[in-house]
């Protein structure tokens, strides 16, 4: 059973930083690309960042490019999202994601709130 568990969210001031973690199990983590998505109240879920299985390639949404960094530790079955220079519009529930055999799997999400 695929399981993804996010952690690390919280309340932070504009310009601050947070690091999110996603602990994965139930699939060959080191063979799968991993992604972070987010969803703000009343809005659709959107892709934030992706990292390939070996970590050699990453890509980001334009809205976070240059501020967020996705990384992974395959020995720990964990993917991270380092978020710097946070803005109020980054406020959302952040979800970890992987895709296997055409099916997307999601964690429960972790709340990030950026406010002064």
Short mmCIF file of N, CA and C in Angstrom, two decimals:
data_model
loop_
_atom_site.label_atom_id
_atom_site.label_comp_id
_atom_site.label_asym_id
_atom_site.label_seq_id
_atom_site.Cartn_x
_atom_site.Cartn_y
_atom_site.Cartn_z
N UNK A 1 0.83 -1.17 0.00
CA UNK A 1 0.00 0.00 0.00
C UNK A 1 0.88 1.25 0.00
N UNK A 2 0.66 2.10 -1.00
CA UNK A 2 1.40 3.35 -1.07
C UNK A 2 0.98 4.25 0.07
N UNK A 3 1.96 4.80 0.78
CA UNK A 3 1.67 5.72 1.86
C UNK A 3 2.65 6.89 1.82
N UNK A 4 2.11 8.09 1.92
CA UNK A 4 2.89 9.32 1.91
C UNK A 4 2.46 10.16 3.10
N UNK A 5 3.41 10.59 3.91
CA UNK A 5 3.11 11.33 5.13
C UNK A 5 3.92 12.61 5.14
N UNK A 6 3.23 13.75 5.02
CA UNK A 6 3.89 15.05 5.01
C UNK A 6 4.03 15.60 6.44
N UNK A 7 5.05 16.42 6.64
CA UNK A 7 5.25 17.10 7.90
C UNK A 7 6.06 18.38 7.67
N UNK A 8 6.09 19.25 8.67
CA UNK A 8 6.93 20.43 8.61
C UNK A 8 6.21 21.74 8.37
N UNK A 9 4.91 21.70 8.14
CA UNK A 9 4.17 22.92 7.91
C UNK A 9 4.02 23.74 9.19
N UNK A 10 3.52 24.96 9.02
CA UNK A 10 3.32 25.83 10.16
C UNK A 10 3.04 27.25 9.74
N UNK A 11 3.11 28.16 10.71
CA UNK A 11 2.89 29.59 10.49
C UNK A 11 4.23 30.29 10.40
N UNK A 12 4.40 31.11 9.36
CA UNK A 12 5.65 31.82 9.15
C UNK A 12 5.35 33.21 8.61
N UNK A 13 6.20 34.18 8.93
CA UNK A 13 6.05 35.53 8.42
C UNK A 13 6.50 35.63 6.97
N UNK A 14 5.96 36.59 6.21
CA UNK A 14 6.47 36.81 4.86
C UNK A 14 7.98 37.01 4.87
N UNK A 15 8.64 36.38 3.90
CA UNK A 15 10.09 36.40 3.83
C UNK A 15 10.76 35.29 4.60
N UNK A 16 10.01 34.55 5.39
CA UNK A 16 10.57 33.46 6.16
C UNK A 16 10.71 32.17 5.37
N UNK A 17 11.14 31.11 6.08
CA UNK A 17 11.43 29.83 5.45
C UNK A 17 10.81 28.68 6.23
N UNK A 18 10.51 27.60 5.52
CA UNK A 18 10.08 26.34 6.10
C UNK A 18 10.66 25.22 5.25
N UNK A 19 10.86 24.05 5.87
CA UNK A 19 11.22 22.86 5.13
C UNK A 19 10.20 21.77 5.39
N UNK A 20 9.56 21.30 4.33
CA UNK A 20 8.60 20.22 4.41
C UNK A 20 9.29 18.89 4.13
N UNK A 21 8.78 17.83 4.77
CA UNK A 21 9.27 16.48 4.54
C UNK A 21 8.12 15.57 4.16
N UNK A 22 8.41 14.56 3.37
CA UNK A 22 7.43 13.54 2.99
C UNK A 22 8.09 12.17 3.15
N UNK A 23 7.57 11.38 4.08
CA UNK A 23 8.04 10.02 4.30
C UNK A 23 7.20 9.06 3.46
N UNK A 24 7.86 8.26 2.63
CA UNK A 24 7.18 7.40 1.67
C UNK A 24 7.39 5.93 1.99
N UNK A 25 6.39 5.11 1.66
CA UNK A 25 6.49 3.67 1.82
C UNK A 25 5.50 2.98 0.89
N UNK A 26 5.69 1.68 0.67
CA UNK A 26 4.75 0.89 -0.10
C UNK A 26 5.00 0.84 -1.60
N UNK A 27 6.11 1.38 -2.05
CA UNK A 27 6.47 1.36 -3.46
C UNK A 27 7.98 1.55 -3.57
N UNK A 28 8.56 1.23 -4.74
CA UNK A 28 10.02 1.39 -4.91
C UNK A 28 10.39 2.86 -5.04
N UNK A 29 10.58 3.50 -3.90
CA UNK A 29 10.79 4.94 -3.84
C UNK A 29 11.91 5.40 -4.76
N UNK A 30 13.03 4.68 -4.76
CA UNK A 30 14.20 5.11 -5.52
C UNK A 30 14.00 5.02 -7.03
N UNK A 31 12.92 4.39 -7.48
CA UNK A 31 12.62 4.28 -8.91
C UNK A 31 11.55 5.27 -9.37
N UNK A 32 10.98 6.03 -8.45
CA UNK A 32 9.86 6.90 -8.76
C UNK A 32 10.23 8.37 -8.68
N UNK A 33 9.75 9.13 -9.66
CA UNK A 33 9.78 10.57 -9.52
C UNK A 33 8.80 10.99 -8.43
N UNK A 34 9.11 12.08 -7.74
CA UNK A 34 8.27 12.58 -6.67
C UNK A 34 7.93 14.05 -6.92
N UNK A 35 6.77 14.46 -6.43
CA UNK A 35 6.31 15.82 -6.65
C UNK A 35 5.71 16.40 -5.37
N UNK A 36 5.69 17.72 -5.33
CA UNK A 36 4.92 18.47 -4.34
C UNK A 36 3.84 19.26 -5.06
N UNK A 37 2.63 19.22 -4.51
CA UNK A 37 1.51 20.01 -4.96
C UNK A 37 1.01 20.86 -3.79
N UNK A 38 0.19 21.85 -4.09
CA UNK A 38 -0.45 22.63 -3.04
C UNK A 38 -1.86 23.01 -3.45
N UNK A 39 -2.69 23.27 -2.45
CA UNK A 39 -4.06 23.68 -2.69
C UNK A 39 -4.48 24.71 -1.67
N UNK A 40 -4.82 25.89 -2.14
CA UNK A 40 -5.33 26.96 -1.29
C UNK A 40 -6.85 26.86 -1.22
N UNK A 41 -7.47 27.40 -0.15
CA UNK A 41 -8.93 27.34 -0.03
C UNK A 41 -9.62 27.94 -1.25
N UNK A 42 -10.57 27.20 -1.81
CA UNK A 42 -11.33 27.67 -2.95
C UNK A 42 -10.62 27.59 -4.28
N UNK A 43 -9.41 27.05 -4.31
CA UNK A 43 -8.64 26.95 -5.54
C UNK A 43 -8.33 25.48 -5.86
N UNK A 44 -7.97 25.24 -7.11
CA UNK A 44 -7.60 23.90 -7.54
C UNK A 44 -6.20 23.55 -7.06
N UNK A 45 -5.96 22.26 -6.91
CA UNK A 45 -4.63 21.79 -6.57
C UNK A 45 -3.68 22.06 -7.74
N UNK A 46 -2.48 22.55 -7.42
CA UNK A 46 -1.51 22.89 -8.45
C UNK A 46 -0.16 22.25 -8.16
N UNK A 47 0.55 21.93 -9.23
CA UNK A 47 1.88 21.37 -9.11
C UNK A 47 2.87 22.46 -8.69
N UNK A 48 3.76 22.12 -7.76
CA UNK A 48 4.76 23.05 -7.26
C UNK A 48 6.16 22.68 -7.73
N UNK A 49 6.54 21.40 -7.57
CA UNK A 49 7.89 20.97 -7.89
C UNK A 49 7.91 19.48 -8.17
N UNK A 50 8.89 19.04 -8.96
CA UNK A 50 9.09 17.64 -9.29
C UNK A 50 10.57 17.31 -9.25
N UNK A 51 10.89 16.09 -8.83
CA UNK A 51 12.26 15.61 -8.85
C UNK A 51 12.28 14.20 -9.41
N UNK A 52 13.22 13.90 -10.29
CA UNK A 52 13.33 12.58 -10.88
C UNK A 52 13.89 11.59 -9.87
N UNK A 53 13.87 10.29 -10.24
CA UNK A 53 14.16 9.23 -9.27
C UNK A 53 15.54 9.34 -8.64
N UNK A 54 16.54 9.71 -9.43
CA UNK A 54 17.90 9.83 -8.92
C UNK A 54 18.22 11.24 -8.45
N UNK A 55 17.29 12.16 -8.63
CA UNK A 55 17.50 13.52 -8.19
C UNK A 55 18.27 14.39 -9.15
N UNK A 56 18.51 13.89 -10.37
CA UNK A 56 19.33 14.62 -11.31
C UNK A 56 18.62 15.76 -12.02
N UNK A 57 17.30 15.71 -12.03
CA UNK A 57 16.52 16.72 -12.72
C UNK A 57 15.40 17.20 -11.82
N UNK A 58 15.21 18.50 -11.77
CA UNK A 58 14.10 19.09 -11.03
C UNK A 58 13.40 20.11 -11.90
N UNK A 59 12.13 20.37 -11.62
CA UNK A 59 11.45 21.48 -12.24
C UNK A 59 10.43 22.07 -11.28
N UNK A 60 10.09 23.34 -11.53
CA UNK A 60 9.30 24.12 -10.60
C UNK A 60 8.25 24.93 -11.32
N UNK A 61 7.17 25.20 -10.63
CA UNK A 61 6.19 26.16 -11.12
C UNK A 61 6.84 27.54 -11.17
N UNK A 62 6.42 28.35 -12.14
CA UNK A 62 6.98 29.70 -12.26
C UNK A 62 6.81 30.50 -10.98
N UNK A 63 5.72 30.27 -10.26
CA UNK A 63 5.41 31.05 -9.07
C UNK A 63 6.38 30.80 -7.92
N UNK A 64 7.10 29.67 -7.94
CA UNK A 64 8.02 29.33 -6.85
C UNK A 64 9.46 29.21 -7.32
N UNK A 65 9.70 29.25 -8.60
CA UNK A 65 11.04 29.08 -9.14
C UNK A 65 12.01 30.10 -8.55
N UNK A 66 13.14 29.62 -8.06
CA UNK A 66 14.13 30.49 -7.44
C UNK A 66 13.96 30.64 -5.95
N UNK A 67 12.80 30.26 -5.42
CA UNK A 67 12.53 30.37 -3.99
C UNK A 67 12.43 29.01 -3.30
N UNK A 68 11.93 27.99 -4.01
CA UNK A 68 11.75 26.66 -3.46
C UNK A 68 12.77 25.70 -4.05
N UNK A 69 13.16 24.70 -3.27
CA UNK A 69 14.07 23.66 -3.73
C UNK A 69 13.55 22.30 -3.31
N UNK A 70 13.36 21.40 -4.27
CA UNK A 70 12.96 20.03 -3.98
C UNK A 70 14.22 19.16 -3.96
N UNK A 71 14.26 18.21 -3.02
CA UNK A 71 15.38 17.29 -2.93
C UNK A 71 14.88 15.96 -2.39
N UNK A 72 15.72 14.93 -2.44
CA UNK A 72 15.31 13.62 -1.94
C UNK A 72 16.50 12.88 -1.35
N UNK A 73 16.21 11.99 -0.41
CA UNK A 73 17.19 11.10 0.17
C UNK A 73 16.65 9.69 -0.02
N UNK A 74 17.14 8.99 -1.04
CA UNK A 74 16.60 7.68 -1.37
C UNK A 74 16.89 6.64 -0.28
N UNK A 75 17.96 6.83 0.47
CA UNK A 75 18.27 5.91 1.56
C UNK A 75 17.26 6.02 2.69
N UNK A 76 16.59 7.17 2.80
CA UNK A 76 15.60 7.40 3.85
C UNK A 76 14.17 7.39 3.33
N UNK A 77 13.99 7.16 2.03
CA UNK A 77 12.65 7.19 1.43
C UNK A 77 11.92 8.49 1.77
N UNK A 78 12.62 9.59 1.62
CA UNK A 78 12.08 10.89 2.01
C UNK A 78 12.35 11.93 0.93
N UNK A 79 11.35 12.76 0.66
CA UNK A 79 11.50 13.89 -0.24
C UNK A 79 11.24 15.16 0.56
N UNK A 80 11.94 16.24 0.21
CA UNK A 80 11.88 17.49 0.95
C UNK A 80 11.48 18.63 0.02
N UNK A 81 10.94 19.67 0.62
CA UNK A 81 10.70 20.92 -0.08
C UNK A 81 11.17 22.06 0.81
N UNK A 82 12.29 22.67 0.45
CA UNK A 82 12.80 23.84 1.15
C UNK A 82 12.14 25.07 0.55
N UNK A 83 11.47 25.85 1.38
CA UNK A 83 10.72 27.01 0.93
C UNK A 83 11.32 28.26 1.56
N UNK A 84 11.85 29.14 0.73
CA UNK A 84 12.45 30.39 1.18
C UNK A 84 11.68 31.58 0.62
N UNK A 85 11.90 32.75 1.19
CA UNK A 85 11.26 33.98 0.73
C UNK A 85 9.76 33.80 0.58
N UNK A 86 9.13 33.24 1.59
CA UNK A 86 7.72 32.90 1.50
C UNK A 86 6.84 34.15 1.41
N UNK A 87 5.77 34.01 0.66
CA UNK A 87 4.80 35.07 0.42
C UNK A 87 3.42 34.64 0.89
N UNK A 88 2.53 35.59 1.21
CA UNK A 88 1.18 35.21 1.62
C UNK A 88 0.47 34.31 0.61
N UNK A 89 0.72 34.50 -0.67
CA UNK A 89 0.09 33.67 -1.68
C UNK A 89 0.60 32.23 -1.71
N UNK A 90 1.65 31.94 -0.94
CA UNK A 90 2.11 30.56 -0.78
C UNK A 90 1.27 29.79 0.24
N UNK A 91 0.39 30.47 0.94
CA UNK A 91 -0.47 29.82 1.93
C UNK A 91 -1.34 28.76 1.26
N UNK A 92 -1.24 27.53 1.75
CA UNK A 92 -1.96 26.40 1.16
C UNK A 92 -1.68 25.16 1.98
N UNK A 93 -2.43 24.10 1.68
CA UNK A 93 -2.07 22.77 2.15
C UNK A 93 -1.14 22.16 1.11
N UNK A 94 0.00 21.68 1.55
CA UNK A 94 0.99 21.11 0.66
C UNK A 94 0.94 19.59 0.72
N UNK A 95 0.92 18.97 -0.46
CA UNK A 95 0.77 17.52 -0.59
C UNK A 95 1.96 16.91 -1.30
N UNK A 96 2.39 15.76 -0.84
CA UNK A 96 3.37 14.93 -1.51
C UNK A 96 2.66 14.02 -2.51
N UNK A 97 3.31 13.74 -3.63
CA UNK A 97 2.67 12.97 -4.70
C UNK A 97 3.66 12.04 -5.39
N UNK A 98 3.17 10.86 -5.77
CA UNK A 98 3.91 10.00 -6.68
C UNK A 98 2.91 9.35 -7.64
N UNK A 99 3.39 8.92 -8.78
CA UNK A 99 2.54 8.31 -9.79
C UNK A 99 3.08 6.93 -10.14
N UNK A 100 2.23 5.93 -10.01
CA UNK A 100 2.59 4.56 -10.33
C UNK A 100 1.50 3.93 -11.16
N UNK A 101 1.87 3.39 -12.33
CA UNK A 101 0.92 2.76 -13.25
C UNK A 101 -0.25 3.68 -13.57
N UNK A 102 0.05 4.93 -13.77
CA UNK A 102 -0.96 5.90 -14.15
C UNK A 102 -1.84 6.40 -13.03
N UNK A 103 -1.61 5.96 -11.80
CA UNK A 103 -2.42 6.35 -10.66
C UNK A 103 -1.62 7.30 -9.77
N UNK A 104 -2.23 8.43 -9.42
CA UNK A 104 -1.61 9.38 -8.50
C UNK A 104 -1.94 9.01 -7.06
N UNK A 105 -0.93 9.09 -6.20
CA UNK A 105 -1.09 8.85 -4.77
C UNK A 105 -0.73 10.11 -4.01
N UNK A 106 -1.49 10.38 -2.93
CA UNK A 106 -1.36 11.62 -2.17
C UNK A 106 -1.25 11.34 -0.69
N UNK A 107 -0.54 12.22 0.01
CA UNK A 107 -0.54 12.20 1.45
C UNK A 107 -1.71 13.00 2.00
N UNK A 108 -1.76 13.14 3.33
CA UNK A 108 -2.83 13.89 3.98
C UNK A 108 -2.63 15.40 3.87
N UNK A 109 -1.41 15.83 3.61
CA UNK A 109 -1.11 17.24 3.47
C UNK A 109 -0.64 17.88 4.76
N UNK A 110 0.08 18.98 4.63
CA UNK A 110 0.52 19.77 5.77
C UNK A 110 0.26 21.24 5.48
N UNK A 111 -0.31 21.95 6.46
CA UNK A 111 -0.72 23.33 6.27
C UNK A 111 0.46 24.28 6.39
N UNK A 112 0.59 25.17 5.40
CA UNK A 112 1.56 26.26 5.44
C UNK A 112 0.79 27.57 5.39
N UNK A 113 1.01 28.42 6.39
CA UNK A 113 0.36 29.72 6.45
C UNK A 113 1.42 30.81 6.53
N UNK A 114 1.38 31.74 5.58
CA UNK A 114 2.33 32.85 5.53
C UNK A 114 1.57 34.13 5.82
N UNK A 115 1.83 34.73 6.96
CA UNK A 115 1.08 35.90 7.40
C UNK A 115 1.89 36.70 8.41
N UNK A 116 1.72 38.02 8.37
CA UNK A 116 2.35 38.90 9.34
C UNK A 116 1.38 39.29 10.45
#
